[in-house]
């Protein structure tokens, strides 16, 4: 399949792309900051999740559930918890 | 792949901008959702003003369009909400009008948006691949038939499936009170836009109507929940496999390594063959007889963007030193 038909990319198009790329960088930074601010809530959500997979179960496939034994529950590592990469 | 991880982003938080790229008619506005800064490939919410008229024309790259509100019409047909187009590069579309305005999602997969007036196809156009369907009226919901699958209550309508890469575009819904208690990641990039409704993910919180994400491979997402139901459009750039687990803190690197280890467990023969024939010192791009024929391995390496050796001992990802030659204009 032809992915792209070769064509000249004009200076105008390049300038548009540059501007959009710069705006996206700002958007990305804002997302990272917002997600960082969500950390305390997220820690609570994670604790609830780890509790539910022990009591109700973990979705192995579709609605097939497995109750995870306490010994298998992972421990939070010391490194920073990131969700946006 | 040079789109950053944009998640979550809500397009309701920003206003439309005028589309000023050369070729596009007046009356088109857009919100950028995500952009590949190397190729210009991008996803946008677009709004056509009342009375917008687009002459017959084509694009240099493939384009997907999904109508969310209002309608577009040609001389023959009216395209109402749910209408989905996948237009291959160089395939010309007839004149389209939006007498009462229209809001749609627009995706370019491999290059920047382009529009060239033309009432015939480019010589390289593959018209037989043109797809037009109304996802709301012409298709039925099916359960996701991947294994392992999402929980019941997540339903899909597959709008496009690329046989080569297994990339696909799909409408999906989550029924009210949907929940799925696992963490997922994929080997592919995943993208979605909420046409209506709010759903929740353990990492990112609530994603409302107008919510969007572009998520590169191997990034954890889930557990999942949805109180009142959600209708969304999703896309991948290659095969989607649900790698489920329950460790909230793993990194994309750890997830990728686990995926590789799973591949060894699932397809040991193939894994060892790739290891033997595709190692760093002897890069060999496997040939697919269906697509590559008895092709030149060097050309195949280029087609797949695979690093390879030019006989001088140096590995090159692509011939970046000659962008002008690669982008030479061809007459249409
Ligand atoms: Fe996913």
PDB file of N, CA and C in Angstrom, chain A residues 1-37:
ATOM      1  N   UNK A   1       0.829  -1.206   0.000  1.00  0.00           N
ATOM      2  CA  UNK A   1       0.000   0.000   0.000  1.00  0.00           C
ATOM      3  C   UNK A   1       0.866   1.259   0.000  1.00  0.00           C
ATOM      4  N   UNK A   2       0.496   2.212  -0.808  1.00  0.00           N
ATOM      5  CA  UNK A   2       1.212   3.491  -0.812  1.00  0.00           C
ATOM      6  C   UNK A   2       0.813   4.256   0.448  1.00  0.00           C
ATOM      7  N   UNK A   3       1.809   4.628   1.257  1.00  0.00           N
ATOM      8  CA  UNK A   3       1.483   5.353   2.494  1.00  0.00           C
ATOM      9  C   UNK A   3       1.358   6.853   2.240  1.00  0.00           C
ATOM     10  N   UNK A   4       2.323   7.365   1.491  1.00  0.00           N
ATOM     11  CA  UNK A   4       2.331   8.795   1.200  1.00  0.00           C
ATOM     12  C   UNK A   4       2.780   8.977  -0.242  1.00  0.00           C
ATOM     13  N   UNK A   5       2.101   9.837  -0.967  1.00  0.00           N
ATOM     14  CA  UNK A   5       2.551  10.171  -2.319  1.00  0.00           C
ATOM     15  C   UNK A   5       3.581  11.291  -2.181  1.00  0.00           C
ATOM     16  N   UNK A   6       4.722  11.066  -2.778  1.00  0.00           N
ATOM     17  CA  UNK A   6       5.795  12.052  -2.627  1.00  0.00           C
ATOM     18  C   UNK A   6       5.332  13.419  -3.114  1.00  0.00           C
ATOM     19  N   UNK A   7       5.689  14.428  -2.344  1.00  0.00           N
ATOM     20  CA  UNK A   7       5.262  15.788  -2.676  1.00  0.00           C
ATOM     21  C   UNK A   7       6.185  16.777  -1.984  1.00  0.00           C
ATOM     22  N   UNK A   8       6.136  17.990  -2.466  1.00  0.00           N
ATOM     23  CA  UNK A   8       6.990  19.022  -1.873  1.00  0.00           C
ATOM     24  C   UNK A   8       6.259  19.594  -0.649  1.00  0.00           C
ATOM     25  N   UNK A   9       7.013  19.760   0.437  1.00  0.00           N
ATOM     26  CA  UNK A   9       6.415  20.373   1.620  1.00  0.00           C
ATOM     27  C   UNK A   9       6.848  21.839   1.631  1.00  0.00           C
ATOM     28  N   UNK A  10       5.881  22.716   1.452  1.00  0.00           N
ATOM     29  CA  UNK A  10       6.200  24.135   1.296  1.00  0.00           C
ATOM     30  C   UNK A  10       6.674  24.755   2.617  1.00  0.00           C
ATOM     31  N   UNK A  11       7.273  25.926   2.495  1.00  0.00           N
ATOM     32  CA  UNK A  11       7.758  26.640   3.668  1.00  0.00           C
ATOM     33  C   UNK A  11       6.593  26.974   4.605  1.00  0.00           C
ATOM     34  N   UNK A  12       5.466  27.295   3.990  1.00  0.00           N
ATOM     35  CA  UNK A  12       4.264  27.637   4.754  1.00  0.00           C
ATOM     36  C   UNK A  12       3.816  26.448   5.620  1.00  0.00           C
ATOM     37  N   UNK A  13       3.847  25.266   5.012  1.00  0.00           N
ATOM     38  CA  UNK A  13       3.444  24.054   5.743  1.00  0.00           C
ATOM     39  C   UNK A  13       4.437  23.779   6.872  1.00  0.00           C
ATOM     40  N   UNK A  14       5.723  23.930   6.571  1.00  0.00           N
ATOM     41  CA  UNK A  14       6.744  23.693   7.598  1.00  0.00           C
ATOM     42  C   UNK A  14       6.563  24.642   8.782  1.00  0.00           C
ATOM     43  N   UNK A  15       6.215  25.893   8.484  1.00  0.00           N
ATOM     44  CA  UNK A  15       6.011  26.880   9.554  1.00  0.00           C
ATOM     45  C   UNK A  15       4.800  26.492  10.398  1.00  0.00           C
ATOM     46  N   UNK A  16       3.755  26.013   9.736  1.00  0.00           N
ATOM     47  CA  UNK A  16       2.542  25.567  10.449  1.00  0.00           C
ATOM     48  C   UNK A  16       2.886  24.405  11.379  1.00  0.00           C
ATOM     49  N   UNK A  17       3.662  23.466  10.867  1.00  0.00           N
ATOM     50  CA  UNK A  17       4.037  22.295  11.667  1.00  0.00           C
ATOM     51  C   UNK A  17       4.872  22.700  12.883  1.00  0.00           C
ATOM     52  N   UNK A  18       5.752  23.657  12.658  1.00  0.00           N
ATOM     53  CA  UNK A  18       6.624  24.119  13.740  1.00  0.00           C
ATOM     54  C   UNK A  18       5.794  24.758  14.852  1.00  0.00           C
ATOM     55  N   UNK A  19       4.834  25.552  14.444  1.00  0.00           N
ATOM     56  CA  UNK A  19       3.967  26.233  15.411  1.00  0.00           C
ATOM     57  C   UNK A  19       3.127  25.205  16.181  1.00  0.00           C
ATOM     58  N   UNK A  20       2.568  24.258  15.454  1.00  0.00           N
ATOM     59  CA  UNK A  20       1.749  23.226  16.101  1.00  0.00           C
ATOM     60  C   UNK A  20       2.593  22.380  17.061  1.00  0.00           C
ATOM     61  N   UNK A  21       3.836  22.082  16.663  1.00  0.00           N
ATOM     62  CA  UNK A  21       4.726  21.283  17.525  1.00  0.00           C
ATOM     63  C   UNK A  21       5.020  22.039  18.813  1.00  0.00           C
ATOM     64  N   UNK A  22       5.224  23.344  18.705  1.00  0.00           N
ATOM     65  CA  UNK A  22       5.514  24.166  19.893  1.00  0.00           C
ATOM     66  C   UNK A  22       4.294  24.188  20.812  1.00  0.00           C
ATOM     67  N   UNK A  23       3.115  24.322  20.224  1.00  0.00           N
ATOM     68  CA  UNK A  23       1.886  24.336  21.040  1.00  0.00           C
ATOM     69  C   UNK A  23       1.681  22.991  21.727  1.00  0.00           C
ATOM     70  N   UNK A  24       2.009  21.923  21.006  1.00  0.00           N
ATOM     71  CA  UNK A  24       1.847  20.585  21.586  1.00  0.00           C
ATOM     72  C   UNK A  24       2.778  20.400  22.785  1.00  0.00           C
ATOM     73  N   UNK A  25       3.965  20.953  22.689  1.00  0.00           N
ATOM     74  CA  UNK A  25       4.922  20.873  23.797  1.00  0.00           C
ATOM     75  C   UNK A  25       4.318  21.491  25.062  1.00  0.00           C
ATOM     76  N   UNK A  26       3.669  22.637  24.880  1.00  0.00           N
ATOM     77  CA  UNK A  26       3.028  23.312  26.013  1.00  0.00           C
ATOM     78  C   UNK A  26       1.884  22.478  26.561  1.00  0.00           C
ATOM     79  N   UNK A  27       1.108  21.893  25.639  1.00  0.00           N
ATOM     80  CA  UNK A  27      -0.029  21.063  26.040  1.00  0.00           C
ATOM     81  C   UNK A  27       0.474  19.876  26.886  1.00  0.00           C
ATOM     82  N   UNK A  28       1.563  19.299  26.418  1.00  0.00           N
ATOM     83  CA  UNK A  28       2.153  18.145  27.103  1.00  0.00           C
ATOM     84  C   UNK A  28       2.595  18.517  28.525  1.00  0.00           C
ATOM     85  N   UNK A  29       3.247  19.669  28.627  1.00  0.00           N
ATOM     86  CA  UNK A  29       3.732  20.128  29.946  1.00  0.00           C
ATOM     87  C   UNK A  29       2.564  20.307  30.906  1.00  0.00           C
ATOM     88  N   UNK A  30       1.474  20.872  30.383  1.00  0.00           N
ATOM     89  CA  UNK A  30       0.288  21.115  31.203  1.00  0.00           C
ATOM     90  C   UNK A  30      -0.297  19.778  31.678  1.00  0.00           C
ATOM     91  N   UNK A  31      -0.341  18.812  30.793  1.00  0.00           N
ATOM     92  CA  UNK A  31      -0.861  17.481  31.147  1.00  0.00           C
ATOM     93  C   UNK A  31      -0.015  16.869  32.257  1.00  0.00           C
ATOM     94  N   UNK A  32       1.306  16.942  32.098  1.00  0.00           N
ATOM     95  CA  UNK A  32       2.209  16.361  33.103  1.00  0.00           C
ATOM     96  C   UNK A  32       1.959  17.009  34.466  1.00  0.00           C
ATOM     97  N   UNK A  33       1.810  18.331  34.478  1.00  0.00           N
ATOM     98  CA  UNK A  33       1.580  19.044  35.746  1.00  0.00           C
ATOM     99  C   UNK A  33       0.233  18.644  36.349  1.00  0.00           C
ATOM    100  N   UNK A  34      -0.795  18.566  35.517  1.00  0.00           N
ATOM    101  CA  UNK A  34      -2.131  18.187  36.025  1.00  0.00           C
ATOM    102  C   UNK A  34      -2.125  16.771  36.599  1.00  0.00           C
ATOM    103  N   UNK A  35      -1.423  15.894  35.913  1.00  0.00           N
ATOM    104  CA  UNK A  35      -1.386  14.502  36.359  1.00  0.00           C
ATOM    105  C   UNK A  35      -0.560  14.349  37.633  1.00  0.00           C
ATOM    106  N   UNK A  36       0.451  15.182  37.751  1.00  0.00           N
ATOM    107  CA  UNK A  36       1.268  15.187  38.969  1.00  0.00           C
ATOM    108  C   UNK A  36       0.392  15.609  40.156  1.00  0.00           C
ATOM    109  N   UNK A  37      -0.456  16.615  39.918  1.00  0.00           N
ATOM    110  CA  UNK A  37      -1.334  17.131  40.982  1.00  0.00           C
ATOM    111  C   UNK A  37      -2.372  16.095  41.413  1.00  0.00           C
TER     112      UNK A  37
END
